[in-house]
Short mmCIF file of C-alpha atoms in Angstrom, two decimals:
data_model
loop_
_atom_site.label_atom_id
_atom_site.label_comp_id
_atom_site.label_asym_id
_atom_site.label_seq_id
_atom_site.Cartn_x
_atom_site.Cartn_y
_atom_site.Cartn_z
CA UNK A 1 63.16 67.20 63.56
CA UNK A 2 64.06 66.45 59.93
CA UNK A 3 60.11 65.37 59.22
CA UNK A 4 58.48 68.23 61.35
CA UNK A 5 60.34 70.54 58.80
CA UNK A 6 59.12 68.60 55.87
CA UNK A 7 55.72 68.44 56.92
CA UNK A 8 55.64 72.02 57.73
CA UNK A 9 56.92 72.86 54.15
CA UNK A 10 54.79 70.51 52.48
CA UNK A 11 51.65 72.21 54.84
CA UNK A 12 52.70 75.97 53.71
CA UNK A 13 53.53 75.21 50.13
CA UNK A 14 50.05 73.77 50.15
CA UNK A 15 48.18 76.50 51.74
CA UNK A 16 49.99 78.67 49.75
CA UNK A 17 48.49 77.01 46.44
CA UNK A 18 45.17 76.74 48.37
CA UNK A 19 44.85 80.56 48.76
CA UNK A 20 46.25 80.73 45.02
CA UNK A 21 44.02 78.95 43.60
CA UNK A 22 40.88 80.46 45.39
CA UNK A 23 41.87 83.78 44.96
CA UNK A 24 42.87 83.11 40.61
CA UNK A 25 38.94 81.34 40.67
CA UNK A 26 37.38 84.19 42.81
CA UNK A 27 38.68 86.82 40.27
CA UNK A 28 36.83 84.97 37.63
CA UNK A 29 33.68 87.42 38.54
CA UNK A 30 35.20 90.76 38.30
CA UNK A 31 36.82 89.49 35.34
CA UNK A 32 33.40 88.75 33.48
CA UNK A 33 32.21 92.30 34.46
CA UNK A 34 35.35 93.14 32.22
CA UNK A 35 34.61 91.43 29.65
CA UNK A 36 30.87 92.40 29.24
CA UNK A 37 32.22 95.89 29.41
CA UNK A 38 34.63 95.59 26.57
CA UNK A 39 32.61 93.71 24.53
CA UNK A 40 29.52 96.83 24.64
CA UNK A 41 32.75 98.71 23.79
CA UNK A 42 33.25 96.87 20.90
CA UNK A 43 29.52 96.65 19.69
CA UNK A 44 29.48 100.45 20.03
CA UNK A 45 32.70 100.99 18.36
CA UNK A 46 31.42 98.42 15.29
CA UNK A 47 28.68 100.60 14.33
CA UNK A 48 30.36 104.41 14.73
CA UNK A 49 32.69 102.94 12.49
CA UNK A 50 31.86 100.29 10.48
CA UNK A 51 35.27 98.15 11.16
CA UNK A 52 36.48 95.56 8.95
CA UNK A 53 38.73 94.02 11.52
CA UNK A 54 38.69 90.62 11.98
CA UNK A 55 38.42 90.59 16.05
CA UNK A 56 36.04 93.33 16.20
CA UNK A 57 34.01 91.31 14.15
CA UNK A 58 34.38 88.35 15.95
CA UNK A 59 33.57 90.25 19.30
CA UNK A 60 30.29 91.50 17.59
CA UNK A 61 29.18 87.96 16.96
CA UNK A 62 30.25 86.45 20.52
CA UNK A 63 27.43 85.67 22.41
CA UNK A 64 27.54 86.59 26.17
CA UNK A 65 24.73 85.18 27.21
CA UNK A 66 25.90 82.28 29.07
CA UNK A 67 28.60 84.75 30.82
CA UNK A 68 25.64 87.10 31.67
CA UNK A 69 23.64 84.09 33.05
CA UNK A 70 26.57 83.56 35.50
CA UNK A 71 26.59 86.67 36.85
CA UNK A 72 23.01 87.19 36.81
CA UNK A 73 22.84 83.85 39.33
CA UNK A 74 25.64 85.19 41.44
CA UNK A 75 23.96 88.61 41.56
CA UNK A 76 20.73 87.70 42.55
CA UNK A 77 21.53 85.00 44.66
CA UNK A 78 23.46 87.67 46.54
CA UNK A 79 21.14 90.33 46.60
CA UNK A 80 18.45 87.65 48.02
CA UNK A 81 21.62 86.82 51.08
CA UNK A 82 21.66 90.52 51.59
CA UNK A 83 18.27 91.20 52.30
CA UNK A 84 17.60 88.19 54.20
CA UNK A 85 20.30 86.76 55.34
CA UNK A 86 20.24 82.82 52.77
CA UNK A 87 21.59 82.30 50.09
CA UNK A 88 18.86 80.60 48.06
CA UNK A 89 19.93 80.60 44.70
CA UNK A 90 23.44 79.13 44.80
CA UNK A 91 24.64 76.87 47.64
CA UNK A 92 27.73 76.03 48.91
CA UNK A 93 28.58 72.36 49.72
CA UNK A 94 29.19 71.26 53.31
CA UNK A 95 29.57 67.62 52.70
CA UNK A 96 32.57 66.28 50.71
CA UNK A 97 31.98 66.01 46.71
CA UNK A 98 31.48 63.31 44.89
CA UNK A 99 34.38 62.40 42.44
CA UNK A 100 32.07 62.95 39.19
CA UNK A 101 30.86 66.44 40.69
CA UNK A 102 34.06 67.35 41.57
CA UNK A 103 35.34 66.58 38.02
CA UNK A 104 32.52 68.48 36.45
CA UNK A 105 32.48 71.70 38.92
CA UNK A 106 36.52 71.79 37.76
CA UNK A 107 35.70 71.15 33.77
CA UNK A 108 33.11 74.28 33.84
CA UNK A 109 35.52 76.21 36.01
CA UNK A 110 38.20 76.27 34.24
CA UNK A 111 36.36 76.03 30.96
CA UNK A 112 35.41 79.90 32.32
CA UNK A 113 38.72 80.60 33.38
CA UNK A 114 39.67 80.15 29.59
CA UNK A 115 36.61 81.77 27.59
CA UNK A 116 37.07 84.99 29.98
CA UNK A 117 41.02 84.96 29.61
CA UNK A 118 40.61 84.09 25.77
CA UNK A 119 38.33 86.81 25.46
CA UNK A 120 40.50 89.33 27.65
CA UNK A 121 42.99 88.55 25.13
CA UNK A 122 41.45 88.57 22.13
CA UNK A 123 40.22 92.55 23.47
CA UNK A 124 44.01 93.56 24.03
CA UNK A 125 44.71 92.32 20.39
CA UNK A 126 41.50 94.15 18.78
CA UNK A 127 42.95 97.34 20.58
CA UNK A 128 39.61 97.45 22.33
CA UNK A 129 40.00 99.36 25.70
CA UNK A 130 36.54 100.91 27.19
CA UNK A 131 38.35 103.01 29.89
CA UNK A 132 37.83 106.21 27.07
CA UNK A 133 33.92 105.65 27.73
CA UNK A 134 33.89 104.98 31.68
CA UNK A 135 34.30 108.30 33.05
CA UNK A 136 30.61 109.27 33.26
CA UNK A 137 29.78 108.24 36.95
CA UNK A 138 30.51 109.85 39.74
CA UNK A 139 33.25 108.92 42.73
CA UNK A 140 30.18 107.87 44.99
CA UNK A 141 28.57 105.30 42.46
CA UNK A 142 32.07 104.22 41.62
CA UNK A 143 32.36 103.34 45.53
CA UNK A 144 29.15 102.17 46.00
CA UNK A 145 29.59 99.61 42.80
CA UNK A 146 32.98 98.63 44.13
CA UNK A 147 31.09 97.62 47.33
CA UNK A 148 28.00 95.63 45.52
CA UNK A 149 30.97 93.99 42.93
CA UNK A 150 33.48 93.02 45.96
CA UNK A 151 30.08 92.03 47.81
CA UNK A 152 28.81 89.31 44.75
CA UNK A 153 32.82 87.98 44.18
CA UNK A 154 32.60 86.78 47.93
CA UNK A 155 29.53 84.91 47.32
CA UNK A 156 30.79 83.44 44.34
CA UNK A 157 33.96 82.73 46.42
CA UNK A 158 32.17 81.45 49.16
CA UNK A 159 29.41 79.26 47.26
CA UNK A 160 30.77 77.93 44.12
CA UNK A 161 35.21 78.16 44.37
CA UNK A 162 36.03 77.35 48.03
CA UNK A 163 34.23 73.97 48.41
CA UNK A 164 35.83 72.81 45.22
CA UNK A 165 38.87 74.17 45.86
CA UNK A 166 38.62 72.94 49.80
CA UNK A 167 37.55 69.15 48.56
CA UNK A 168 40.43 69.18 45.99
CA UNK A 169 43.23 70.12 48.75
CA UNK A 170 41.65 69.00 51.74
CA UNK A 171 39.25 66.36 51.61
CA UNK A 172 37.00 68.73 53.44
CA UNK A 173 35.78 72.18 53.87
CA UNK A 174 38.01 74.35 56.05
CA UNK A 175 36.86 77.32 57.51
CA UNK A 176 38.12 80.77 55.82
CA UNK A 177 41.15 82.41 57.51
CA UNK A 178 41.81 86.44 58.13
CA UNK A 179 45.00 85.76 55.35
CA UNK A 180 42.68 84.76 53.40
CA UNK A 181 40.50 87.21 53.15
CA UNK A 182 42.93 89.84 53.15
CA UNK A 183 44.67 88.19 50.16
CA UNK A 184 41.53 88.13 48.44
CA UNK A 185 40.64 92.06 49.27
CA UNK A 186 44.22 92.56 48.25
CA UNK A 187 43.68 91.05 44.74
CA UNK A 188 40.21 92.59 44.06
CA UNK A 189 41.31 96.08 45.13
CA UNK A 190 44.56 95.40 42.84
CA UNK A 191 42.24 94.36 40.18
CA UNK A 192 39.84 97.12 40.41
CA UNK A 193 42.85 99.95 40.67
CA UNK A 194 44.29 98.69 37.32
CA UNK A 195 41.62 98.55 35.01
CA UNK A 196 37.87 97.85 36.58
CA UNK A 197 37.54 101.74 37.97
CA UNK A 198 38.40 102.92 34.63
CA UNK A 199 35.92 100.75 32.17
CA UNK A 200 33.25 98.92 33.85
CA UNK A 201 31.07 102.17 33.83
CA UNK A 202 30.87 101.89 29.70
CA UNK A 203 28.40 99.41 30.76
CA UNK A 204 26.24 102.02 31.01
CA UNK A 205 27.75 104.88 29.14
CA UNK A 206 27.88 103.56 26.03
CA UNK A 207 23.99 102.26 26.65
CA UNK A 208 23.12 105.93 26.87
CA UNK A 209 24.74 107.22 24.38
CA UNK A 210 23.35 104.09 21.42
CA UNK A 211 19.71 104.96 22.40
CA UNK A 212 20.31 107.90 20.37
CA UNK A 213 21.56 106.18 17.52
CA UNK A 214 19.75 104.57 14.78
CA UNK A 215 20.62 101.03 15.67
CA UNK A 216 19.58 101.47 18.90
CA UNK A 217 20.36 99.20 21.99
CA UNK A 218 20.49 95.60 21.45
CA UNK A 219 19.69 93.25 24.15
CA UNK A 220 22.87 92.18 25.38
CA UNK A 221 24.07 95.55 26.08
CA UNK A 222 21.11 96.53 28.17
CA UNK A 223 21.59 92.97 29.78
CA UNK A 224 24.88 94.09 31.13
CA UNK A 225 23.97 97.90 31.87
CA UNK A 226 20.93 96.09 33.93
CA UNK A 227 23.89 94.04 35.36
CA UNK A 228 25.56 97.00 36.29
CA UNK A 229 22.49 98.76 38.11
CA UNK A 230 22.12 95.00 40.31
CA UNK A 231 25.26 95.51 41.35
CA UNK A 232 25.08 99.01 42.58
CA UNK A 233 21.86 97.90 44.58
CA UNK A 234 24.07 95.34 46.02
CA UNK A 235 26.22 98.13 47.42
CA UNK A 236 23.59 100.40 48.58
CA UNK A 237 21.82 97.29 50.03
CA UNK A 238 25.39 96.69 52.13
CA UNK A 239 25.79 100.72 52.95
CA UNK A 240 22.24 100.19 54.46
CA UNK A 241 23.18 97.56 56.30
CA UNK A 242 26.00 98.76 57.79
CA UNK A 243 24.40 102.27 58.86
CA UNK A 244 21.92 100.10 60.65
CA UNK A 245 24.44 97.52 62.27
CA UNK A 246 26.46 100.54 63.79
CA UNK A 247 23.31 102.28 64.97
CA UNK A 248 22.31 99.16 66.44
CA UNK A 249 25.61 99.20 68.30
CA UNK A 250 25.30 102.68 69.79
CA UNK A 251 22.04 102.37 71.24
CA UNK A 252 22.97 98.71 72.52
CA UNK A 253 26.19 100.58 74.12
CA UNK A 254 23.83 103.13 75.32
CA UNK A 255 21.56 101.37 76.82
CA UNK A 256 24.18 98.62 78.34
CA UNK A 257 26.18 101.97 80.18
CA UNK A 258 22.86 103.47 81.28
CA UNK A 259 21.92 99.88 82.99
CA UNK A 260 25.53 99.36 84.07
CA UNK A 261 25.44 102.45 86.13
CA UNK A 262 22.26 102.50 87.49
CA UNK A 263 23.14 99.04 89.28
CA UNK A 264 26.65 100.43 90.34
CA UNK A 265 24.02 103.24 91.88
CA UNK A 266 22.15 100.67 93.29
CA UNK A 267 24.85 98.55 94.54
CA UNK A 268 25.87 101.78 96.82
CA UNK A 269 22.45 102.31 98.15
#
């Protein structure tokens, strides 16, 4: 019995990093919408008040435009798998990787995972905190943009992190389990509670409130306020859908009682 014990520890400590793993990648999405927002945050506060410090400054010259490439991909590609159903811009890989993909799909992952934490970071030491500008919306675009953001992490989940992280663990893909998902809803909501809900909206605060100013909006900002507004469509996209799936459902039932009783009817004829 001694090796069914090892071999079920070695199989849970290695789910357990599985699920890890997947979840720390999957939060890599949320985590850019973070970013975006603190670094409009910092452009706005750079011009109201002309800062001399060193990581402000350094935040006004960063360039996002790689990170808002990324989620523009992910965004769009689900969007596209919401209204019909494929996923057309990114793909997820049933066969096994190749060793030299699998390499390179880990070098730019975790050269993301870095740039995003290094730039988290580098926010918290600049004393740069948007949650003062991201009380604008209201609580139903604040749900609806939690459902379009939570909808575009599980694509990027689903299409980019789980084959790589399936093909490093496994060898193969596995098919996603309930704990997983519930780990991962667990984490977002987590995530979202602590700081999203308060600062992602100074994506498009802050927009507003520069087009009134004399240096205007530059194109970065309204890059990630347009980022913002795919993302709510997203959500009202998956609202639609699932007003339609349950109405669906009701008539089906309907109609499947109505037919079910008119053969019992007939039955006692």
């Amino acid at each position: 019995m001694g090796w069914y014990k090892k071999l079920s520890s070695s199989t849970t400590v290695t789910d357990s990093f599985h699920i890890l793993a997947t979840n720390l990648l999957s939060l890599l999405l949320p985590l850019c919408f973070l970013l975006l927002a603190r670094l409009t945050t910092a452009h706005f506060l750079f011009t109201q008040q002309q800062s001399s410090s060193l990581l402000i400054s350094l935040f006004i010259y960063t360039n996002p435009g790689l990170l808002q490439a990324l989620v523009t991909l992910t965004g769009l590609a689900t969007l596209i798998h919401d209204l019909s159903g494929k996923i057309v811009l990114v793909k997820g890989s049933i066969e096994p990787l190749s060793r030299p993909s699998l390499h390179t799909a880990w070098v730019l992952l975790c050269t993301l995972q870095v740039c995003v934490g290094l730039g988290i970071e580098g926010s918290i030491a600049a004393g740069i905190d948007a949650s003062g500008f991201g009380h604008g919306g209201s609580l139903l675009s604040r749900a609806v943009f939690f459902l379009g953001l939570h909808d575009t992490m599980l694509c990027w989940s689903r299409t980019i992190v789980r084959p790589v992280v399936d093909d490093t663990v496994f060898g193969f893909s596995k098919e996603e389990r309930w704990v997983e998902r519930v780990a991962m809803a667990a984490s977002f909501g987590a995530l979202w509670w602590w700081k999203l809900r308060d600062e992602v909206e100074s994506l498009v605060v802050l927009v507003e409130v520069r087009k009134h100013k004399p240096t205007g909006v530059g194109m970065a900002d309204s890059v990630s306020r347009w980022l913002y507004y795919l993302t709510v469509t997203i959500g009202m996209v998956r609202i639609v859908k699932g007003i339609v799936w349950v109405g669906v459902k009701l008539v089906y039932g309907r109609v499947e009682t109505k037919s079910g009783d008119s053969l019992a009817i007939e039955d006692k004829v």
